[in-house]
Amino acid sequence: KQWYQRRVRDMHIPYRKAALPQKFKKLLVPGKIQHILCTGNLCLRETHDYLKNIASDVHIVRGDFDTNTSYPEQKVVTVGQFKIGLIHGHQVVPWGDHDAIATIRRQLDVDVMISGHTHKLEAYEKEGKFYINPGSVTGAYSPLERDPVPAFILMDIQANSLVTYVYSLTNEEMEVKKIEFKKSVAEREE
C-alpha cells in the first residue's frame, strides 16, 4: 500500500505571514494526501481546519506559538513499517542540534524523526535513521534563519522504502528534490 504524507512546519499564520504561498496551495488538494504531520505553530483554529480539509488524518504537536493546549508536545505515528516521531523543536537545546534531536529520537524509539523550530530545511540520515526538519511552509521569519525559504515535504511510503520530495520556493520558482531512505533488513525483522 502506498501512503502519501505531507509535512508542514511553522506556519505562523497570521502573525508572521498572511497565508501559504499560492504555488503550494495549488499542490495541496483534498483527497490526494492520506496523512498530515505538522510540527506546530498553526497559531489559529482556521489553519487547523484548513489542514483537516486536505486530509482527514492530521497529527499536530504544539509549537511555542500555539495556544491550543490539546496538542501534545511530542507524538509517535506509525505509517506502514515506519515509526515516525514528531516534535516542534523548541524543546531541543541547543535549537536544531543534531545530537540533541538524535537523543529524542532514541527516547521515542522511531525510524524517522521530524522536528523544526529553526525554519531551516534539512533532511539527512544518521546512524541508520532518517531526520527531517521541514523548514517553514510560509517562509516565516525566524531569529535563527535570516531568510527562510518557504518549503514543505511530501513523503511516499511503500513497505521499507520512504521517498521524500522536498518542495521549496526561491524567488517564486518551485524546486523539488527527491531523497530516498530505506529501513535495513534487520530492522524490518524486529
Short mmCIF file of N, CA and C in Angstrom, two decimals:
data_model
loop_
_atom_site.label_atom_id
_atom_site.label_comp_id
_atom_site.label_asym_id
_atom_site.label_seq_id
_atom_site.Cartn_x
_atom_site.Cartn_y
_atom_site.Cartn_z
N LYS A 1 0.84 -1.19 0.00
CA LYS A 1 0.00 0.00 0.00
C LYS A 1 0.88 1.25 0.00
N GLN A 2 0.44 2.23 -0.69
CA GLN A 2 1.20 3.47 -0.84
C GLN A 2 0.57 4.54 0.05
N TRP A 3 1.41 5.27 0.77
CA TRP A 3 0.94 6.32 1.67
C TRP A 3 1.59 7.64 1.26
N TYR A 4 0.79 8.66 1.12
CA TYR A 4 1.32 9.99 0.86
C TYR A 4 1.07 10.83 2.09
N GLN A 5 2.11 11.48 2.54
CA GLN A 5 2.01 12.31 3.73
C GLN A 5 2.61 13.66 3.44
N ARG A 6 2.03 14.63 4.05
CA ARG A 6 2.56 15.97 3.92
C ARG A 6 3.12 16.39 5.27
N ARG A 7 4.27 17.00 5.27
CA ARG A 7 4.88 17.53 6.49
C ARG A 7 4.86 19.04 6.39
N VAL A 8 4.21 19.66 7.34
CA VAL A 8 4.22 21.12 7.37
C VAL A 8 4.84 21.58 8.67
N ARG A 9 5.32 22.77 8.65
CA ARG A 9 6.06 23.23 9.80
C ARG A 9 5.96 24.74 9.91
N ASP A 10 5.85 25.21 11.12
CA ASP A 10 5.95 26.63 11.44
C ASP A 10 5.23 27.53 10.44
N MET A 11 3.92 27.47 10.50
CA MET A 11 3.11 28.26 9.57
C MET A 11 3.06 29.73 10.00
N HIS A 12 2.88 29.99 11.28
CA HIS A 12 2.84 31.36 11.82
C HIS A 12 1.83 32.25 11.11
N ILE A 13 0.69 31.67 10.72
CA ILE A 13 -0.37 32.46 10.07
C ILE A 13 -1.32 32.96 11.16
N PRO A 14 -1.63 34.20 11.30
CA PRO A 14 -1.26 35.37 10.51
C PRO A 14 -0.15 36.20 11.14
N TYR A 15 0.49 35.71 12.18
CA TYR A 15 1.42 36.55 12.96
C TYR A 15 2.69 36.95 12.21
N ARG A 16 3.25 36.03 11.43
CA ARG A 16 4.47 36.36 10.69
C ARG A 16 4.28 36.32 9.18
N LYS A 17 3.26 35.61 8.71
CA LYS A 17 2.92 35.55 7.28
C LYS A 17 1.40 35.53 7.16
N ALA A 18 0.89 36.11 6.09
CA ALA A 18 -0.56 36.21 5.91
C ALA A 18 -1.19 34.89 5.46
N ALA A 19 -0.47 34.10 4.67
CA ALA A 19 -1.06 32.88 4.12
C ALA A 19 0.03 31.97 3.55
N LEU A 20 -0.38 30.79 3.15
CA LEU A 20 0.52 29.89 2.43
C LEU A 20 0.81 30.46 1.05
N PRO A 21 1.99 30.19 0.50
CA PRO A 21 2.26 30.61 -0.87
C PRO A 21 1.26 29.97 -1.85
N GLN A 22 0.78 30.72 -2.81
CA GLN A 22 -0.20 30.24 -3.78
C GLN A 22 0.27 28.98 -4.51
N LYS A 23 1.54 28.93 -4.86
CA LYS A 23 2.06 27.76 -5.58
C LYS A 23 1.96 26.49 -4.74
N PHE A 24 2.06 26.61 -3.41
CA PHE A 24 1.89 25.46 -2.53
C PHE A 24 0.41 25.09 -2.42
N LYS A 25 -0.45 26.10 -2.32
CA LYS A 25 -1.89 25.84 -2.21
C LYS A 25 -2.40 25.03 -3.39
N LYS A 26 -1.85 25.28 -4.58
CA LYS A 26 -2.29 24.55 -5.77
C LYS A 26 -1.94 23.07 -5.69
N LEU A 27 -0.91 22.72 -4.94
CA LEU A 27 -0.49 21.32 -4.79
C LEU A 27 -1.26 20.59 -3.69
N LEU A 28 -1.83 21.33 -2.80
CA LEU A 28 -2.46 20.74 -1.61
C LEU A 28 -3.96 20.61 -1.82
N VAL A 29 -4.32 19.59 -2.57
CA VAL A 29 -5.70 19.36 -2.96
C VAL A 29 -6.31 18.29 -2.06
N PRO A 30 -7.52 18.52 -1.54
CA PRO A 30 -8.17 17.49 -0.72
C PRO A 30 -8.29 16.16 -1.45
N GLY A 31 -8.09 15.06 -0.71
CA GLY A 31 -8.22 13.72 -1.27
C GLY A 31 -6.96 13.13 -1.85
N LYS A 32 -5.90 13.89 -1.99
CA LYS A 32 -4.65 13.39 -2.58
C LYS A 32 -3.66 12.91 -1.51
N ILE A 33 -3.82 13.40 -0.29
CA ILE A 33 -2.88 13.12 0.79
C ILE A 33 -3.62 12.38 1.91
N GLN A 34 -3.04 11.26 2.38
CA GLN A 34 -3.70 10.46 3.42
C GLN A 34 -3.46 11.01 4.83
N HIS A 35 -2.25 11.49 5.10
CA HIS A 35 -1.88 11.94 6.45
C HIS A 35 -1.18 13.29 6.36
N ILE A 36 -1.39 14.10 7.38
CA ILE A 36 -0.59 15.32 7.54
C ILE A 36 0.04 15.26 8.91
N LEU A 37 1.35 15.44 8.95
CA LEU A 37 2.09 15.52 10.21
C LEU A 37 2.61 16.95 10.31
N CYS A 38 2.18 17.65 11.33
CA CYS A 38 2.51 19.07 11.46
C CYS A 38 3.25 19.32 12.76
N THR A 39 4.37 19.99 12.67
CA THR A 39 5.18 20.26 13.85
C THR A 39 4.83 21.56 14.54
N GLY A 40 3.60 22.01 14.36
CA GLY A 40 3.09 23.10 15.19
C GLY A 40 3.20 24.49 14.62
N ASN A 41 2.93 25.44 15.53
CA ASN A 41 2.85 26.87 15.23
C ASN A 41 1.81 27.16 14.16
N LEU A 42 0.64 26.52 14.33
CA LEU A 42 -0.50 26.82 13.47
C LEU A 42 -1.07 28.19 13.81
N CYS A 43 -1.05 28.52 15.09
CA CYS A 43 -1.48 29.80 15.64
C CYS A 43 -3.00 29.98 15.69
N LEU A 44 -3.72 29.63 14.65
CA LEU A 44 -5.18 29.85 14.63
C LEU A 44 -5.94 28.56 14.35
N ARG A 45 -7.14 28.47 14.85
CA ARG A 45 -8.02 27.32 14.60
C ARG A 45 -8.30 27.16 13.10
N GLU A 46 -8.40 28.28 12.39
CA GLU A 46 -8.68 28.24 10.96
C GLU A 46 -7.59 27.47 10.19
N THR A 47 -6.35 27.58 10.64
CA THR A 47 -5.25 26.87 9.98
C THR A 47 -5.40 25.37 10.21
N HIS A 48 -5.78 24.98 11.44
CA HIS A 48 -6.05 23.58 11.74
C HIS A 48 -7.17 23.05 10.85
N ASP A 49 -8.25 23.83 10.72
CA ASP A 49 -9.38 23.42 9.89
C ASP A 49 -8.98 23.28 8.42
N TYR A 50 -8.11 24.15 7.94
CA TYR A 50 -7.60 24.07 6.57
C TYR A 50 -6.87 22.74 6.35
N LEU A 51 -6.02 22.35 7.29
CA LEU A 51 -5.29 21.09 7.17
C LEU A 51 -6.25 19.91 7.19
N LYS A 52 -7.28 19.95 8.05
CA LYS A 52 -8.27 18.86 8.12
C LYS A 52 -9.07 18.76 6.82
N ASN A 53 -9.19 19.85 6.08
CA ASN A 53 -9.86 19.83 4.79
C ASN A 53 -9.03 19.10 3.74
N ILE A 54 -7.71 19.15 3.88
CA ILE A 54 -6.82 18.50 2.92
C ILE A 54 -6.76 16.98 3.16
N ALA A 55 -6.65 16.58 4.44
CA ALA A 55 -6.57 15.16 4.80
C ALA A 55 -7.32 14.95 6.12
N SER A 56 -8.02 13.86 6.23
CA SER A 56 -8.78 13.62 7.46
C SER A 56 -7.89 13.18 8.61
N ASP A 57 -6.73 12.58 8.32
CA ASP A 57 -5.82 12.11 9.36
C ASP A 57 -4.71 13.14 9.56
N VAL A 58 -4.91 14.04 10.52
CA VAL A 58 -3.97 15.13 10.78
C VAL A 58 -3.39 14.96 12.18
N HIS A 59 -2.07 14.95 12.26
CA HIS A 59 -1.35 14.85 13.54
C HIS A 59 -0.57 16.13 13.76
N ILE A 60 -0.78 16.76 14.90
CA ILE A 60 -0.16 18.05 15.19
C ILE A 60 0.47 18.00 16.58
N VAL A 61 1.67 18.55 16.70
CA VAL A 61 2.27 18.76 18.02
C VAL A 61 2.32 20.26 18.28
N ARG A 62 2.38 20.60 19.55
CA ARG A 62 2.31 22.01 19.94
C ARG A 62 3.63 22.73 19.72
N GLY A 63 3.54 23.86 19.04
CA GLY A 63 4.68 24.74 18.86
C GLY A 63 4.68 25.82 19.92
N ASP A 64 5.72 26.59 19.98
CA ASP A 64 5.84 27.62 21.02
C ASP A 64 4.90 28.80 20.80
N PHE A 65 4.24 28.91 19.64
CA PHE A 65 3.27 29.97 19.38
C PHE A 65 1.83 29.45 19.42
N ASP A 66 1.64 28.17 19.67
CA ASP A 66 0.29 27.60 19.69
C ASP A 66 -0.36 27.81 21.04
N THR A 67 -1.62 28.24 21.02
CA THR A 67 -2.38 28.41 22.25
C THR A 67 -3.27 27.21 22.53
N ASN A 68 -3.42 26.32 21.55
CA ASN A 68 -4.22 25.11 21.74
C ASN A 68 -3.44 24.12 22.58
N THR A 69 -3.83 23.98 23.84
CA THR A 69 -3.10 23.10 24.76
C THR A 69 -3.45 21.63 24.58
N SER A 70 -4.39 21.32 23.68
CA SER A 70 -4.71 19.91 23.44
C SER A 70 -3.68 19.24 22.54
N TYR A 71 -2.87 20.03 21.83
CA TYR A 71 -1.81 19.44 21.02
C TYR A 71 -0.73 18.91 21.96
N PRO A 72 -0.26 17.67 21.75
CA PRO A 72 0.79 17.13 22.61
C PRO A 72 2.16 17.75 22.28
N GLU A 73 3.10 17.63 23.21
CA GLU A 73 4.47 18.11 22.99
C GLU A 73 5.21 17.22 21.98
N GLN A 74 4.89 15.94 21.97
CA GLN A 74 5.51 15.00 21.04
C GLN A 74 4.51 13.92 20.70
N LYS A 75 4.76 13.24 19.59
CA LYS A 75 3.83 12.22 19.14
C LYS A 75 4.59 11.20 18.31
N VAL A 76 4.14 9.94 18.38
CA VAL A 76 4.68 8.89 17.52
C VAL A 76 3.53 8.37 16.67
N VAL A 77 3.75 8.34 15.37
CA VAL A 77 2.75 7.88 14.41
C VAL A 77 3.37 6.73 13.62
N THR A 78 2.63 5.64 13.46
CA THR A 78 3.11 4.53 12.65
C THR A 78 2.39 4.56 11.31
N VAL A 79 3.19 4.57 10.25
CA VAL A 79 2.66 4.53 8.88
C VAL A 79 3.40 3.41 8.17
N GLY A 80 2.66 2.39 7.77
CA GLY A 80 3.29 1.24 7.15
C GLY A 80 4.29 0.63 8.12
N GLN A 81 5.53 0.42 7.68
CA GLN A 81 6.58 -0.16 8.52
C GLN A 81 7.39 0.89 9.27
N PHE A 82 7.01 2.15 9.18
CA PHE A 82 7.81 3.22 9.78
C PHE A 82 7.14 3.81 11.02
N LYS A 83 7.94 3.93 12.07
CA LYS A 83 7.52 4.69 13.24
C LYS A 83 8.12 6.09 13.09
N ILE A 84 7.25 7.09 13.15
CA ILE A 84 7.67 8.46 12.90
C ILE A 84 7.45 9.29 14.16
N GLY A 85 8.53 9.93 14.64
CA GLY A 85 8.45 10.81 15.80
C GLY A 85 8.26 12.24 15.35
N LEU A 86 7.45 12.98 16.11
CA LEU A 86 7.10 14.34 15.74
C LEU A 86 7.22 15.24 16.96
N ILE A 87 8.04 16.28 16.84
CA ILE A 87 8.15 17.32 17.87
C ILE A 87 8.24 18.67 17.17
N HIS A 88 7.93 19.73 17.90
CA HIS A 88 8.07 21.06 17.31
C HIS A 88 9.54 21.42 17.19
N GLY A 89 10.29 21.26 18.25
CA GLY A 89 11.73 21.55 18.22
C GLY A 89 12.17 22.61 19.20
N HIS A 90 11.24 23.37 19.78
CA HIS A 90 11.64 24.37 20.78
C HIS A 90 12.16 23.70 22.05
N GLN A 91 11.86 22.40 22.21
CA GLN A 91 12.34 21.64 23.36
C GLN A 91 13.79 21.20 23.22
N VAL A 92 14.32 21.28 22.02
CA VAL A 92 15.69 20.83 21.73
C VAL A 92 16.66 21.95 22.10
N VAL A 93 17.65 21.61 22.92
CA VAL A 93 18.66 22.60 23.34
C VAL A 93 20.03 22.02 23.03
N PRO A 94 20.85 22.78 22.30
CA PRO A 94 20.54 24.00 21.57
C PRO A 94 19.60 23.71 20.40
N TRP A 95 18.82 24.72 19.99
CA TRP A 95 17.83 24.55 18.94
C TRP A 95 18.47 24.00 17.67
N GLY A 96 17.87 22.95 17.13
CA GLY A 96 18.33 22.36 15.88
C GLY A 96 19.54 21.46 16.00
N ASP A 97 20.05 21.25 17.22
CA ASP A 97 21.26 20.44 17.42
C ASP A 97 20.99 18.98 17.04
N HIS A 98 21.77 18.45 16.11
CA HIS A 98 21.56 17.09 15.61
C HIS A 98 21.72 16.04 16.69
N ASP A 99 22.68 16.19 17.59
CA ASP A 99 22.86 15.20 18.65
C ASP A 99 21.70 15.22 19.64
N ALA A 100 21.20 16.40 19.97
CA ALA A 100 20.06 16.51 20.88
C ALA A 100 18.80 15.91 20.26
N ILE A 101 18.62 16.14 18.96
CA ILE A 101 17.47 15.57 18.26
C ILE A 101 17.60 14.05 18.20
N ALA A 102 18.81 13.55 18.00
CA ALA A 102 19.04 12.10 17.98
C ALA A 102 18.72 11.48 19.34
N THR A 103 18.99 12.19 20.41
CA THR A 103 18.65 11.69 21.75
C THR A 103 17.14 11.54 21.90
N ILE A 104 16.40 12.53 21.44
CA ILE A 104 14.93 12.45 21.49
C ILE A 104 14.43 11.32 20.60
N ARG A 105 15.04 11.15 19.43
CA ARG A 105 14.65 10.06 18.53
C ARG A 105 14.82 8.71 19.22
N ARG A 106 15.93 8.54 19.92
CA ARG A 106 16.17 7.28 20.64
C ARG A 106 15.14 7.08 21.75
N GLN A 107 14.81 8.14 22.47
CA GLN A 107 13.80 8.05 23.53
C GLN A 107 12.44 7.63 22.97
N LEU A 108 12.10 8.15 21.81
CA LEU A 108 10.82 7.82 21.19
C LEU A 108 10.87 6.48 20.45
N ASP A 109 12.08 5.96 20.21
CA ASP A 109 12.30 4.70 19.51
C ASP A 109 11.62 4.70 18.14
N VAL A 110 12.00 5.67 17.29
CA VAL A 110 11.39 5.80 15.97
C VAL A 110 12.42 5.67 14.85
N ASP A 111 11.94 5.39 13.66
CA ASP A 111 12.78 5.27 12.46
C ASP A 111 13.04 6.62 11.82
N VAL A 112 12.04 7.50 11.92
CA VAL A 112 12.09 8.82 11.29
C VAL A 112 11.77 9.85 12.36
N MET A 113 12.59 10.89 12.45
CA MET A 113 12.37 11.96 13.45
C MET A 113 12.12 13.26 12.70
N ILE A 114 10.97 13.86 12.96
CA ILE A 114 10.62 15.13 12.34
C ILE A 114 10.59 16.20 13.42
N SER A 115 11.37 17.24 13.23
CA SER A 115 11.42 18.36 14.17
C SER A 115 11.60 19.64 13.38
N GLY A 116 11.51 20.75 14.07
CA GLY A 116 11.66 22.00 13.35
C GLY A 116 12.12 23.11 14.27
N HIS A 117 11.36 24.18 14.31
CA HIS A 117 11.56 25.37 15.11
C HIS A 117 12.58 26.33 14.52
N THR A 118 13.57 25.81 13.83
CA THR A 118 14.64 26.67 13.31
C THR A 118 14.26 27.33 11.98
N HIS A 119 13.23 26.81 11.31
CA HIS A 119 12.79 27.25 9.98
C HIS A 119 13.85 26.95 8.92
N LYS A 120 14.79 26.08 9.25
CA LYS A 120 15.83 25.68 8.31
C LYS A 120 15.53 24.28 7.79
N LEU A 121 15.33 24.17 6.49
CA LEU A 121 15.02 22.92 5.85
C LEU A 121 16.23 21.98 5.90
N GLU A 122 16.02 20.77 6.42
CA GLU A 122 17.08 19.75 6.46
C GLU A 122 16.45 18.37 6.31
N ALA A 123 17.14 17.47 5.66
CA ALA A 123 16.77 16.06 5.59
C ALA A 123 18.07 15.28 5.49
N TYR A 124 18.30 14.38 6.44
CA TYR A 124 19.56 13.65 6.46
C TYR A 124 19.40 12.31 7.17
N GLU A 125 20.33 11.40 6.86
CA GLU A 125 20.38 10.10 7.50
C GLU A 125 21.54 10.09 8.49
N LYS A 126 21.30 9.51 9.65
CA LYS A 126 22.34 9.42 10.67
C LYS A 126 22.12 8.12 11.45
N GLU A 127 23.15 7.30 11.53
CA GLU A 127 23.11 6.04 12.28
C GLU A 127 21.94 5.16 11.87
N GLY A 128 21.66 5.12 10.55
CA GLY A 128 20.60 4.27 10.03
C GLY A 128 19.19 4.78 10.26
N LYS A 129 19.04 6.01 10.70
CA LYS A 129 17.72 6.61 10.92
C LYS A 129 17.62 7.87 10.06
N PHE A 130 16.39 8.34 9.85
CA PHE A 130 16.17 9.48 8.96
C PHE A 130 15.63 10.65 9.76
N TYR A 131 16.16 11.83 9.50
CA TYR A 131 15.80 13.05 10.23
C TYR A 131 15.32 14.10 9.23
N ILE A 132 14.23 14.78 9.61
CA ILE A 132 13.67 15.82 8.74
C ILE A 132 13.34 17.05 9.56
N ASN A 133 13.75 18.20 9.05
CA ASN A 133 13.25 19.48 9.52
C ASN A 133 12.64 20.12 8.28
N PRO A 134 11.29 20.17 8.22
CA PRO A 134 10.65 20.67 7.00
C PRO A 134 10.76 22.17 6.78
N GLY A 135 11.44 22.90 7.64
CA GLY A 135 11.55 24.34 7.47
C GLY A 135 10.25 25.02 7.81
N SER A 136 9.91 26.08 7.11
CA SER A 136 8.67 26.82 7.32
C SER A 136 7.89 26.85 6.01
N VAL A 137 6.66 26.33 6.03
CA VAL A 137 5.86 26.27 4.82
C VAL A 137 5.54 27.67 4.28
N THR A 138 5.53 28.66 5.16
CA THR A 138 5.24 30.03 4.71
C THR A 138 6.51 30.85 4.49
N GLY A 139 7.66 30.34 4.94
CA GLY A 139 8.89 31.14 4.88
C GLY A 139 8.90 32.21 5.95
N ALA A 140 8.21 31.94 7.06
CA ALA A 140 8.09 32.92 8.14
C ALA A 140 9.45 33.25 8.75
N TYR A 141 9.59 34.49 9.18
CA TYR A 141 10.80 34.97 9.83
C TYR A 141 11.17 34.10 11.02
N SER A 142 12.45 33.93 11.24
CA SER A 142 12.97 33.25 12.42
C SER A 142 14.26 33.94 12.84
N PRO A 143 14.47 34.11 14.15
CA PRO A 143 15.73 34.71 14.57
C PRO A 143 16.94 33.82 14.27
N LEU A 144 16.68 32.53 13.98
CA LEU A 144 17.77 31.59 13.70
C LEU A 144 18.10 31.46 12.21
N GLU A 145 17.17 31.88 11.37
CA GLU A 145 17.34 31.74 9.93
C GLU A 145 16.98 33.07 9.29
N ARG A 146 17.97 33.76 8.80
CA ARG A 146 17.78 35.13 8.32
C ARG A 146 16.76 35.23 7.18
N ASP A 147 16.87 34.37 6.19
CA ASP A 147 15.97 34.40 5.04
C ASP A 147 15.37 33.01 4.80
N PRO A 148 14.41 32.58 5.62
CA PRO A 148 13.85 31.23 5.43
C PRO A 148 13.18 31.09 4.07
N VAL A 149 13.39 29.96 3.46
CA VAL A 149 12.79 29.63 2.17
C VAL A 149 11.50 28.87 2.45
N PRO A 150 10.36 29.29 1.88
CA PRO A 150 9.13 28.51 2.06
C PRO A 150 9.35 27.09 1.54
N ALA A 151 8.95 26.09 2.36
CA ALA A 151 9.17 24.70 1.97
C ALA A 151 8.18 23.78 2.68
N PHE A 152 7.91 22.66 2.05
CA PHE A 152 7.19 21.57 2.71
C PHE A 152 7.67 20.27 2.11
N ILE A 153 7.30 19.18 2.76
CA ILE A 153 7.79 17.86 2.36
C ILE A 153 6.62 16.93 2.13
N LEU A 154 6.68 16.18 1.04
CA LEU A 154 5.71 15.13 0.76
C LEU A 154 6.47 13.82 0.81
N MET A 155 5.93 12.86 1.57
CA MET A 155 6.60 11.57 1.69
C MET A 155 5.74 10.47 1.08
N ASP A 156 6.39 9.58 0.36
CA ASP A 156 5.75 8.41 -0.23
C ASP A 156 6.34 7.21 0.49
N ILE A 157 5.49 6.47 1.22
CA ILE A 157 5.95 5.32 1.99
C ILE A 157 5.38 4.05 1.37
N GLN A 158 6.29 3.14 1.00
CA GLN A 158 5.91 1.84 0.47
C GLN A 158 6.82 0.80 1.09
N ALA A 159 6.23 -0.14 1.82
CA ALA A 159 6.98 -1.21 2.50
C ALA A 159 8.12 -0.60 3.32
N ASN A 160 9.38 -0.97 3.02
CA ASN A 160 10.52 -0.45 3.79
C ASN A 160 11.17 0.77 3.15
N SER A 161 10.50 1.37 2.17
CA SER A 161 11.06 2.49 1.43
C SER A 161 10.28 3.78 1.71
N LEU A 162 11.03 4.83 1.97
CA LEU A 162 10.46 6.15 2.20
C LEU A 162 11.12 7.10 1.20
N VAL A 163 10.31 7.70 0.34
CA VAL A 163 10.83 8.66 -0.62
C VAL A 163 10.29 10.02 -0.21
N THR A 164 11.21 10.96 -0.01
CA THR A 164 10.86 12.31 0.43
C THR A 164 11.03 13.27 -0.73
N TYR A 165 9.97 14.03 -0.99
CA TYR A 165 10.01 15.07 -2.01
C TYR A 165 10.00 16.41 -1.27
N VAL A 166 11.04 17.18 -1.45
CA VAL A 166 11.17 18.47 -0.78
C VAL A 166 10.80 19.56 -1.77
N TYR A 167 9.72 20.27 -1.45
CA TYR A 167 9.25 21.37 -2.29
C TYR A 167 9.70 22.68 -1.66
N SER A 168 10.36 23.53 -2.43
CA SER A 168 10.78 24.83 -1.91
C SER A 168 10.56 25.90 -2.97
N LEU A 169 10.40 27.13 -2.49
CA LEU A 169 10.19 28.28 -3.37
C LEU A 169 11.34 29.26 -3.19
N THR A 170 12.09 29.49 -4.25
CA THR A 170 13.14 30.50 -4.23
C THR A 170 12.85 31.48 -5.35
N ASN A 171 12.68 32.74 -4.99
CA ASN A 171 12.32 33.78 -5.97
C ASN A 171 11.09 33.37 -6.79
N GLU A 172 10.09 32.80 -6.08
CA GLU A 172 8.82 32.36 -6.69
C GLU A 172 8.97 31.20 -7.68
N GLU A 173 10.15 30.58 -7.72
CA GLU A 173 10.37 29.41 -8.57
C GLU A 173 10.33 28.16 -7.71
N MET A 174 9.51 27.19 -8.13
CA MET A 174 9.36 25.93 -7.40
C MET A 174 10.54 25.02 -7.72
N GLU A 175 11.10 24.44 -6.67
CA GLU A 175 12.18 23.46 -6.82
C GLU A 175 11.75 22.21 -6.06
N VAL A 176 12.00 21.03 -6.64
CA VAL A 176 11.65 19.77 -6.00
C VAL A 176 12.90 18.89 -5.96
N LYS A 177 13.21 18.40 -4.75
CA LYS A 177 14.33 17.47 -4.60
C LYS A 177 13.79 16.15 -4.06
N LYS A 178 14.40 15.06 -4.47
CA LYS A 178 13.97 13.73 -4.06
C LYS A 178 15.07 13.10 -3.19
N ILE A 179 14.66 12.57 -2.02
CA ILE A 179 15.60 11.91 -1.12
C ILE A 179 14.99 10.56 -0.73
N GLU A 180 15.78 9.48 -0.86
CA GLU A 180 15.28 8.15 -0.53
C GLU A 180 15.93 7.62 0.74
N PHE A 181 15.11 6.90 1.53
CA PHE A 181 15.59 6.25 2.75
C PHE A 181 14.95 4.87 2.82
N LYS A 182 15.76 3.87 3.13
CA LYS A 182 15.24 2.50 3.27
C LYS A 182 15.60 1.97 4.65
N LYS A 183 14.61 1.31 5.28
CA LYS A 183 14.90 0.63 6.54
C LYS A 183 15.76 -0.59 6.23
N SER A 184 16.68 -0.90 7.14
CA SER A 184 17.53 -2.07 6.93
C SER A 184 16.73 -3.34 7.13
N VAL A 185 17.20 -4.43 6.55
CA VAL A 185 16.54 -5.72 6.67
C VAL A 185 16.44 -6.13 8.13
N ALA A 186 17.49 -5.92 8.91
CA ALA A 186 17.49 -6.31 10.33
C ALA A 186 16.37 -5.59 11.09
N GLU A 187 16.15 -4.32 10.81
CA GLU A 187 15.10 -3.56 11.48
C GLU A 187 13.72 -4.07 11.12
N ARG A 188 13.52 -4.47 9.87
CA ARG A 188 12.21 -4.96 9.44
C ARG A 188 11.86 -6.27 10.13
N GLU A 189 12.89 -7.07 10.48
CA GLU A 189 12.65 -8.38 11.09
C GLU A 189 12.40 -8.29 12.58
N GLU A 190 12.67 -7.14 13.21
CA GLU A 190 12.48 -7.00 14.65
C GLU A 190 11.03 -7.02 15.03
#
